[in-house]
XYZ file of C-alpha atoms in Angstrom:
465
model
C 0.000 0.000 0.000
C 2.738 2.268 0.707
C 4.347 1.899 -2.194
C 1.346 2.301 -4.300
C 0.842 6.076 -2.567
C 4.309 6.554 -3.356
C 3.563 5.974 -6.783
C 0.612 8.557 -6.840
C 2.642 10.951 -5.301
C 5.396 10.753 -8.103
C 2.368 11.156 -10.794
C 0.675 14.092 -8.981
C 4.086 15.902 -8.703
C 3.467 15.991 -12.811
C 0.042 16.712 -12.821
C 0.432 19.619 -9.704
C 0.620 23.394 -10.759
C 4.051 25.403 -11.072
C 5.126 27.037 -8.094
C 4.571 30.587 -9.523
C 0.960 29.698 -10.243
C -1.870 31.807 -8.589
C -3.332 31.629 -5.503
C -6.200 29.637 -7.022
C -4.080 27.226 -8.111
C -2.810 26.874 -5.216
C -5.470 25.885 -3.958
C -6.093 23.480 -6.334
C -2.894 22.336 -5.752
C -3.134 21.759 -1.961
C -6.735 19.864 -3.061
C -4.692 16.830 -4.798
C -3.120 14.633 -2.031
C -2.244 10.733 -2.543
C -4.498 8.054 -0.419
C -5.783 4.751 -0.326
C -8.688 3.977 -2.635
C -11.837 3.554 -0.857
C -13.346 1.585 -3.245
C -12.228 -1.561 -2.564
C -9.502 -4.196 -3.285
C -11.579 -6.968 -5.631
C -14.817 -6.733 -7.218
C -15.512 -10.274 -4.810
C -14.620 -8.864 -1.654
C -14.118 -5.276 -0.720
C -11.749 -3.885 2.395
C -12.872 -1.529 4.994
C -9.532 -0.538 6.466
C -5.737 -0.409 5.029
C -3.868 -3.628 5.641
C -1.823 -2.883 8.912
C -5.101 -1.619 10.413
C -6.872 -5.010 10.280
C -7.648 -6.015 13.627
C -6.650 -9.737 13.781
C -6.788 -12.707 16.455
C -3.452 -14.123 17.249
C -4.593 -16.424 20.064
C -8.063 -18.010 21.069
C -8.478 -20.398 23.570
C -11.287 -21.780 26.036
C -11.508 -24.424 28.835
C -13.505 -27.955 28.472
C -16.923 -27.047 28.478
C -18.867 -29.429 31.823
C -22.259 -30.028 32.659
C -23.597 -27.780 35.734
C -24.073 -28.506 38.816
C -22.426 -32.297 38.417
C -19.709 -31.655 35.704
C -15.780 -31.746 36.409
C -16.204 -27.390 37.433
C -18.776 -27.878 39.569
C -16.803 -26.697 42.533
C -14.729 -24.451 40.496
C -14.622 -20.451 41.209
C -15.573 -19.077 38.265
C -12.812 -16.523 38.647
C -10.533 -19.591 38.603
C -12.139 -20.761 35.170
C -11.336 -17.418 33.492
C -8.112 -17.051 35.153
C -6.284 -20.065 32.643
C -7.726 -19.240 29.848
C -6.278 -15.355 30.371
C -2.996 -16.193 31.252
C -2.776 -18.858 28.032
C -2.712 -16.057 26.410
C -0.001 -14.297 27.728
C 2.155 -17.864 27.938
C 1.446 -18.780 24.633
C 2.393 -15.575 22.757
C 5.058 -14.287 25.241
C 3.166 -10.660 25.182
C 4.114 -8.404 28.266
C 0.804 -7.998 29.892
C 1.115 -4.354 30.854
C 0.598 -3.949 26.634
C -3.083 -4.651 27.038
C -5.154 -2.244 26.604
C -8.274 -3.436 27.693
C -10.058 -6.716 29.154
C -13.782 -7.474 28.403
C -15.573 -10.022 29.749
C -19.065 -11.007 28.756
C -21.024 -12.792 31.245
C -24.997 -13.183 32.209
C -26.020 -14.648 34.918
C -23.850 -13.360 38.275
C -24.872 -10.001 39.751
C -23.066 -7.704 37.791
C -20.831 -6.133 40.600
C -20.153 -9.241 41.919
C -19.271 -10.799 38.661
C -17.069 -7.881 37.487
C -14.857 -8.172 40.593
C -14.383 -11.573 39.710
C -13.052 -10.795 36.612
C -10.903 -8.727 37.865
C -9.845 -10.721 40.660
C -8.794 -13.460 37.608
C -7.050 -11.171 35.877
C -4.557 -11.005 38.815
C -4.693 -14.440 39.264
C -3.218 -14.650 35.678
C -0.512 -12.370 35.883
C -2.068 -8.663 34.693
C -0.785 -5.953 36.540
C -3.037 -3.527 38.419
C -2.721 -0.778 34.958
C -4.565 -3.245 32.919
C -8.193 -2.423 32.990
C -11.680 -4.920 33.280
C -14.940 -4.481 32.389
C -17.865 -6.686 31.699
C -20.411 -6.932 29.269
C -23.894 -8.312 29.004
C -26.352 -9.078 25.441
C -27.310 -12.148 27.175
C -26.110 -15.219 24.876
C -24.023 -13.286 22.395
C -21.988 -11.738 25.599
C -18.680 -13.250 24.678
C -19.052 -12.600 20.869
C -20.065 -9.121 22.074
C -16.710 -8.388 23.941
C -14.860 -10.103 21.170
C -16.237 -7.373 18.801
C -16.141 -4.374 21.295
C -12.767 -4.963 21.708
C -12.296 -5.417 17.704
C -14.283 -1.647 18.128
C -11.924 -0.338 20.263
C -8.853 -1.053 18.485
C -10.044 0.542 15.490
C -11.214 3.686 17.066
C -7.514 3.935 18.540
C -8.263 3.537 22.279
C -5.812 1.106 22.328
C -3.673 -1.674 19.951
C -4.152 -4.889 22.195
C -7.068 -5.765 24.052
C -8.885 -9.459 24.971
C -12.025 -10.095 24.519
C -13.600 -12.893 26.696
C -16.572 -15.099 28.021
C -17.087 -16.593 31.637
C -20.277 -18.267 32.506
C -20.786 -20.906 35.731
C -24.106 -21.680 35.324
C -23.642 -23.901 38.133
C -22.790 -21.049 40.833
C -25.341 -18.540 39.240
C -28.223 -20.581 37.769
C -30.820 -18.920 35.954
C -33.426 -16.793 37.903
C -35.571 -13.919 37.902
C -34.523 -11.656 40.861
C -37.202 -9.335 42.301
C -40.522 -8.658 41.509
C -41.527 -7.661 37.706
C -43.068 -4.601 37.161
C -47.110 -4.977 36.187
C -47.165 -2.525 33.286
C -45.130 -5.289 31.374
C -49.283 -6.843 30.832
C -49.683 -3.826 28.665
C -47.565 -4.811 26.139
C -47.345 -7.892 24.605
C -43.596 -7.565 23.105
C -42.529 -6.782 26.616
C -44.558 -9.581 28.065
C -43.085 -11.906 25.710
C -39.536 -10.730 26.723
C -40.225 -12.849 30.416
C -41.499 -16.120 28.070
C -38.946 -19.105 28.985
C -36.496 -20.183 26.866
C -38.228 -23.225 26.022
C -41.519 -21.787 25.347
C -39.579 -19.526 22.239
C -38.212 -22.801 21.145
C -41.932 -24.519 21.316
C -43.255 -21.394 18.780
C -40.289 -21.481 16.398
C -40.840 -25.368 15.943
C -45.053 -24.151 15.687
C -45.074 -21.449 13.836
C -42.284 -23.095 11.208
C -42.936 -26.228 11.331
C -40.250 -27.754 12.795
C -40.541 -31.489 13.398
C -39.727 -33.500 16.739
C -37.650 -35.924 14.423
C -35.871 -32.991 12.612
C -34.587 -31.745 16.188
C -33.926 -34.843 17.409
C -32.008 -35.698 14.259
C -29.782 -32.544 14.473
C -29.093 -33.860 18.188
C -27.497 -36.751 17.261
C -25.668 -35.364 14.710
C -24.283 -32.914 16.962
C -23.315 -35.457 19.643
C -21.566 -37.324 16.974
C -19.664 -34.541 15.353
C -18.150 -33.454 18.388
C -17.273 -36.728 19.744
C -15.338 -37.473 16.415
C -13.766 -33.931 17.304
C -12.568 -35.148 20.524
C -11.838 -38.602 19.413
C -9.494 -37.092 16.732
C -8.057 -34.328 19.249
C -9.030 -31.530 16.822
C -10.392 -29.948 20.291
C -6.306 -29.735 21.791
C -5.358 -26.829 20.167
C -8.238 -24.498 21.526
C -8.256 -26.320 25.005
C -6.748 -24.901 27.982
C -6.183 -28.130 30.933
C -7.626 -26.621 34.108
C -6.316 -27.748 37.301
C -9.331 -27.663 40.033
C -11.223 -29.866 42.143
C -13.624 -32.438 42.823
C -15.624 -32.302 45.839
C -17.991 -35.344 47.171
C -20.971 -34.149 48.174
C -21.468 -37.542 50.524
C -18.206 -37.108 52.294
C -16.738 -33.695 51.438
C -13.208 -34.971 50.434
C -11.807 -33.017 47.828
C -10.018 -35.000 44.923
C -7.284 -32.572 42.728
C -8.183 -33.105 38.818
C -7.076 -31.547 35.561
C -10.201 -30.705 33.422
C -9.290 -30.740 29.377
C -12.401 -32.497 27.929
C -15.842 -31.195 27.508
C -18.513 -33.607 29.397
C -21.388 -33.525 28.020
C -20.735 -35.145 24.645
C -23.122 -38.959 24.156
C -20.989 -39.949 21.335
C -24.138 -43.100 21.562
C -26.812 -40.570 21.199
C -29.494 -42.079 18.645
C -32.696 -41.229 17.056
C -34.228 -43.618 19.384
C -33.071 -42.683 22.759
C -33.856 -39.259 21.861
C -37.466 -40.024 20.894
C -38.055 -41.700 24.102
C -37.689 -38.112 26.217
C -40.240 -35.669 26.910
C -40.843 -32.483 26.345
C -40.007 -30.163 28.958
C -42.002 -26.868 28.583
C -45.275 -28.022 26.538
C -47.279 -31.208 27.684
C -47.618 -31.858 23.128
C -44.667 -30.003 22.283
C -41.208 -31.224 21.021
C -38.717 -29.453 22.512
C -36.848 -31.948 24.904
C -33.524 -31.686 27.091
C -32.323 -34.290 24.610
C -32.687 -31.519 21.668
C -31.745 -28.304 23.663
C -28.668 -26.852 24.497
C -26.554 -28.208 27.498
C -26.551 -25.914 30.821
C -22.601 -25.439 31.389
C -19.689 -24.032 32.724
C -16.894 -22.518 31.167
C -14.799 -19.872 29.892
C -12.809 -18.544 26.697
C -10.695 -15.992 25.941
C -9.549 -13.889 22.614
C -6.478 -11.978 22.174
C -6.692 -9.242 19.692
C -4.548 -6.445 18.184
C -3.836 -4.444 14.656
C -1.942 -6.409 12.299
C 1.036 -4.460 11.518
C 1.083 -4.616 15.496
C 0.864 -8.640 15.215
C 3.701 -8.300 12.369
C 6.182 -6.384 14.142
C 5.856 -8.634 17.553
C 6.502 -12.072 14.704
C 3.040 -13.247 16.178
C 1.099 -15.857 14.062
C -2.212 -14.313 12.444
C -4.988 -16.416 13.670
C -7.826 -15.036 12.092
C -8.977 -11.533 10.900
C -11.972 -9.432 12.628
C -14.028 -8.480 9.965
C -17.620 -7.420 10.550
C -20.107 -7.479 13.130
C -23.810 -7.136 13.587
C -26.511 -7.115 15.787
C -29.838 -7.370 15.630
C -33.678 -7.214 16.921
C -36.442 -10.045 16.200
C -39.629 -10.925 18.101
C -38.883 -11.952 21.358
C -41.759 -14.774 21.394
C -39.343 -16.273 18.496
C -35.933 -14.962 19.731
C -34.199 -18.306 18.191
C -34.606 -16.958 14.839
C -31.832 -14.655 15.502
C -29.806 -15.644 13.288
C -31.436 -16.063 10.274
C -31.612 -12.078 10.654
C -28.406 -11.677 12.075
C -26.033 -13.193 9.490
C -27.285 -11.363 6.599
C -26.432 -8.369 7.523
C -22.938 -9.001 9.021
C -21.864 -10.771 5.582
C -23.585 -8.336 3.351
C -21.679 -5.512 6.104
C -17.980 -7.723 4.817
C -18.918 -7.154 1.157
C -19.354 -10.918 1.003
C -22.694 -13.166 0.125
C -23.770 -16.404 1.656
C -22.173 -18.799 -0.613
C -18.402 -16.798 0.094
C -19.062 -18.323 3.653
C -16.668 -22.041 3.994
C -17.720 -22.464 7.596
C -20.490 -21.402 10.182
C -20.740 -21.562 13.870
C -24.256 -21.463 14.933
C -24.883 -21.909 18.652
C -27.428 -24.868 18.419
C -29.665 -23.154 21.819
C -32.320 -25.543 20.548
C -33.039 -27.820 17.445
C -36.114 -26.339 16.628
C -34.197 -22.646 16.279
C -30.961 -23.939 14.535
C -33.143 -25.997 11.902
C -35.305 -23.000 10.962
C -31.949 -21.099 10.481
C -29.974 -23.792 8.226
C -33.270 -24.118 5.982
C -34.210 -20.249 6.072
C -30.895 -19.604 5.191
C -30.095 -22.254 2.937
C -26.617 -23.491 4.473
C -25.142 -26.727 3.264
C -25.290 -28.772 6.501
C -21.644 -29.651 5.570
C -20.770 -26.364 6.790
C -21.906 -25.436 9.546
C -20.837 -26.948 13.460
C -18.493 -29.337 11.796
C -17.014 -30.041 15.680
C -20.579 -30.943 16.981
C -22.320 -27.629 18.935
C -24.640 -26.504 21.562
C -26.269 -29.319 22.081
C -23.426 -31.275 23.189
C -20.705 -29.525 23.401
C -22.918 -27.515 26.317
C -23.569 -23.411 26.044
C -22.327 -21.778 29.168
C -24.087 -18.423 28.323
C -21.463 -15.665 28.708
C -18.515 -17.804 27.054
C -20.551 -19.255 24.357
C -19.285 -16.478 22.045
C -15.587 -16.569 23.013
C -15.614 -20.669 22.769
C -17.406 -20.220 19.444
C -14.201 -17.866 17.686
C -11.693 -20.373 19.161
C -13.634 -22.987 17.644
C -14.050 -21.619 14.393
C -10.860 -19.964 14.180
C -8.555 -23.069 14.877
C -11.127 -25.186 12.659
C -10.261 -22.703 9.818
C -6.631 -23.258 10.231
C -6.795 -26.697 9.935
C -8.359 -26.745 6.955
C -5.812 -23.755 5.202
C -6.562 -22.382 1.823
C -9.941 -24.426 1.194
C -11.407 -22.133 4.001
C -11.464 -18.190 3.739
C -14.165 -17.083 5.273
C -16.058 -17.957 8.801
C -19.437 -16.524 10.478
C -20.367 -16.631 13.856
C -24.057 -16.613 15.177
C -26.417 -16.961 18.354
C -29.835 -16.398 18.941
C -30.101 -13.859 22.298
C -32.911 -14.024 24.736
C -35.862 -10.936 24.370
C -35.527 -11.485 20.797
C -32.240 -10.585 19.268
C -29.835 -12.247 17.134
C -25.767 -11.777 16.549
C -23.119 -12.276 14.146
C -19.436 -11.517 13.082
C -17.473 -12.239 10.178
C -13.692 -13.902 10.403
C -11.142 -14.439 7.592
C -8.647 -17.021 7.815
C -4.943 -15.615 9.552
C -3.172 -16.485 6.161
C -5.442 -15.700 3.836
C -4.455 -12.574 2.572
C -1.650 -10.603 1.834
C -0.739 -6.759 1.399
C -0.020 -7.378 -2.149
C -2.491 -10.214 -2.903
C -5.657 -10.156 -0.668
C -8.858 -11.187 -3.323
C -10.797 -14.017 -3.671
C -10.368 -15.215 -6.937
C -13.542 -15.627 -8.760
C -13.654 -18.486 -11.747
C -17.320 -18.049 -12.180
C -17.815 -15.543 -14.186
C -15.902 -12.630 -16.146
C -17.729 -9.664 -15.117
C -15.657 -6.606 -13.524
C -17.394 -5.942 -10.785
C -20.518 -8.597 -8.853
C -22.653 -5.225 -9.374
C -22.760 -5.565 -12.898
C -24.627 -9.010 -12.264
């Protein structure tokens, strides 16, 4: 890029007035300056910022994902399940700590005081000194994706050049609850009303209202369960896992057993259509939504490093991934899992990109019924989307769903090297929102070379189409 403004300078010098012109061409003169073109790199893909500005990951990472309340963190601090996964990054990418600008944490459930001490209590625990800022943040499910991309925010507006974005969620310490009493006006208004309907009950009218079948749920179950047990089987889980060394306690006898957590535990790698079919539902007496076909209650934590590229360059750090877009949006709460079927739309169309430029998706599977309606809505090829399994077995510890989800896609993307360019990132959000953020692969692109090349067709430019 540099040299190319060098080049317009040399041109301009040719093209700029004598110096005994007049003052009005003067001011001509001082009119003509060399900068980057704002239209765009390739007629396939279009950049926002100049190369060195990208805001890239160079390190994502997450604990095992366990089952509340009788998984291997239930008596685990949650400030001691964000604490590894902050201080893997430090270890891993040898990165003074005093750099960072900036840590955000997206969590849900704790009291937010509470919760934010916490996090700031971990990030002492993993080595930050006392000038390194924390701050939570809350958009319910999305909280994790939410910091990931407020921190992406940040670094472009120049607060700072390094900053983490992460997700912390024990669902077994703070389980879900309504605290207080709710205020009566919410009768008045159905939209508000509908913003205190359980979980469940959203997942019950997205399966009604779209026709979403008890064996379609049940079948993306399985095939969830089976995905990510073939991940773990395989180990394609190590490189995004942080080991966390905690506790056991027996609840009979109250001895306390030392163990190193590094596998999620909620995975039935012998889930089948059968077993599934024999469960329940849970919030409708002829629904279809079952705990079989929802999302696993969890605990957990994950944790993204981020920075400007030329940044990343000069340190020699590996390039990850590549922040590219985010967006979030409002639906009806009564159907909030439709999220993102609204969501990703409008973060790929925000990249300059179209559905089919996506390789891979991460969709956090909150419940069949919702993920169905958005592979179909959407048109995805199943082959893309929660390759490693999801939600529904790999568990969804609310505030870290988002942070797990980039470290998943992100080191998934790697793996698979120039056959996969471009990721996307969604969850549905509870009172009816959706979210989504666009990633490029670390190594796909270049200063010199950075378009996807397009064999379809000839034209100049996809708006000529």
């Amino acid at each position: 890029m540099e040299k190319a403004i060098n080049r317009q300078q040399i041109l301009l010098q040719h093209l700029n007035p004598s110096a005994s012109s007049s003052s009005s061409d003067q001011n001509y003169n001082s009119a003509i300056s060399a900068s980057a073109c704002l239209a765009g790199d390739s007629a396939a893909y279009h950049r926002n910022s100049v190369f060195g500005d990208d805001v890239v990951v160079v390190a994502a990472y997450r604990t095992a994902l366990c089952k509340s309340k009788r998984g291997g963190f239930k008596d685990t601090y949650p400030d001691d399940l964000l604490a590894p996964v902050l201080r893997a990054l430090i270890e891993k990418t040898n990165l003074n700590p005093s750099e960072v600008g900036d840590i955000v944490v997206g969590t849900v459930l704790a009291p937010g005081s509470q919760r934010a001490s916490e996090c700031r209590m971990a990030a002492f625990y993993a080595g930050f000194p006392e000038t390194v800022p924390v701050r939570t943040v809350n958009r319910q499910c999305s909280s994790g994706l939410q910091a990931v991309a407020d921190v992406a925010a940040a670094i472009k507006a120049g607060f700072y050049d390094i900053g983490i974005g992460a997700g912390l969620e024990s669902m077994t310490t703070n389980p879900m609850a309504w605290e207080g009493s709710v205020n009566p006006r919410v009768k008045q208004m159905e939209q508000a009303q509908n913003c205190l309907l359980p979980m469940g009950i959203t997942s019950e009218n997205v399966a009604h209202r779209f026709s979403v079948t008890r064996q379609e749920q049940d079948q993306a179950a399985v095939e969830s369960h089976k995905k990510a047990a073939a991940a773990t089987a395989s180990g394609r889980f190590k490189d995004e896992i942080i080991p966390v060394a905690t506790k056991i306690v027996d609840p009979k006898t109250g001895d306390e057993k030392p163990v190193t957590i590094s596998v999620d535990d909620g995975i039935r790698p012998n889930a089948s259509l059968s077993d599934l079919g024999k469960l329940k539902p849970v919030f409708k007496k002829d629904g279809s939504t079952t705990a079989g076909n929802s999302s696993q209650v969890s605990d957990g934590a994950g944790a993204v490093l981020l920075m400007k590229r030329s940044l990343a360059m000069a340190k020699g750090l590996p390039i990850l991934g590549v922040f590219r877009t985010f967006a979030a949006v409002g639906v009806d709460p009564a159907i909030m899992g439709i999220g993102p079927a609204a969501a990703i739309p409008v973060a790929v169309k925000s990249a300059g990109l179209e559905l089919d430029d996506i390789d891979l998706f991460e969709i956090n599977e909150a419940f069949a019924s919702q993920f169905v309606y958005c592979r179909k809505k959407l048109g995805l090829d199943p082959q893309k989307i929660n390759v490693n399994g999801g939600a529904m077995a790999i568990g969804h510890p609310l505030g870290a769903t988002g942070a797990r989800c980039v470290a998943t896609l992100l080191h998934e993307m790697k793996r698979r090297g120039k056959d996969c360019r471009f990721g996307v990132i969604s969850m549905c959000i509870g009172t009816g929102m959706g979210a989504a953020a666009v990633f490029e692969r670390g190594d796909g692109v270049d200063e010199l070379c950075n378009a996807r090349k397009v064999e379809t067709n000839n034209l100049l430019s996809k708006d000529a189409r």
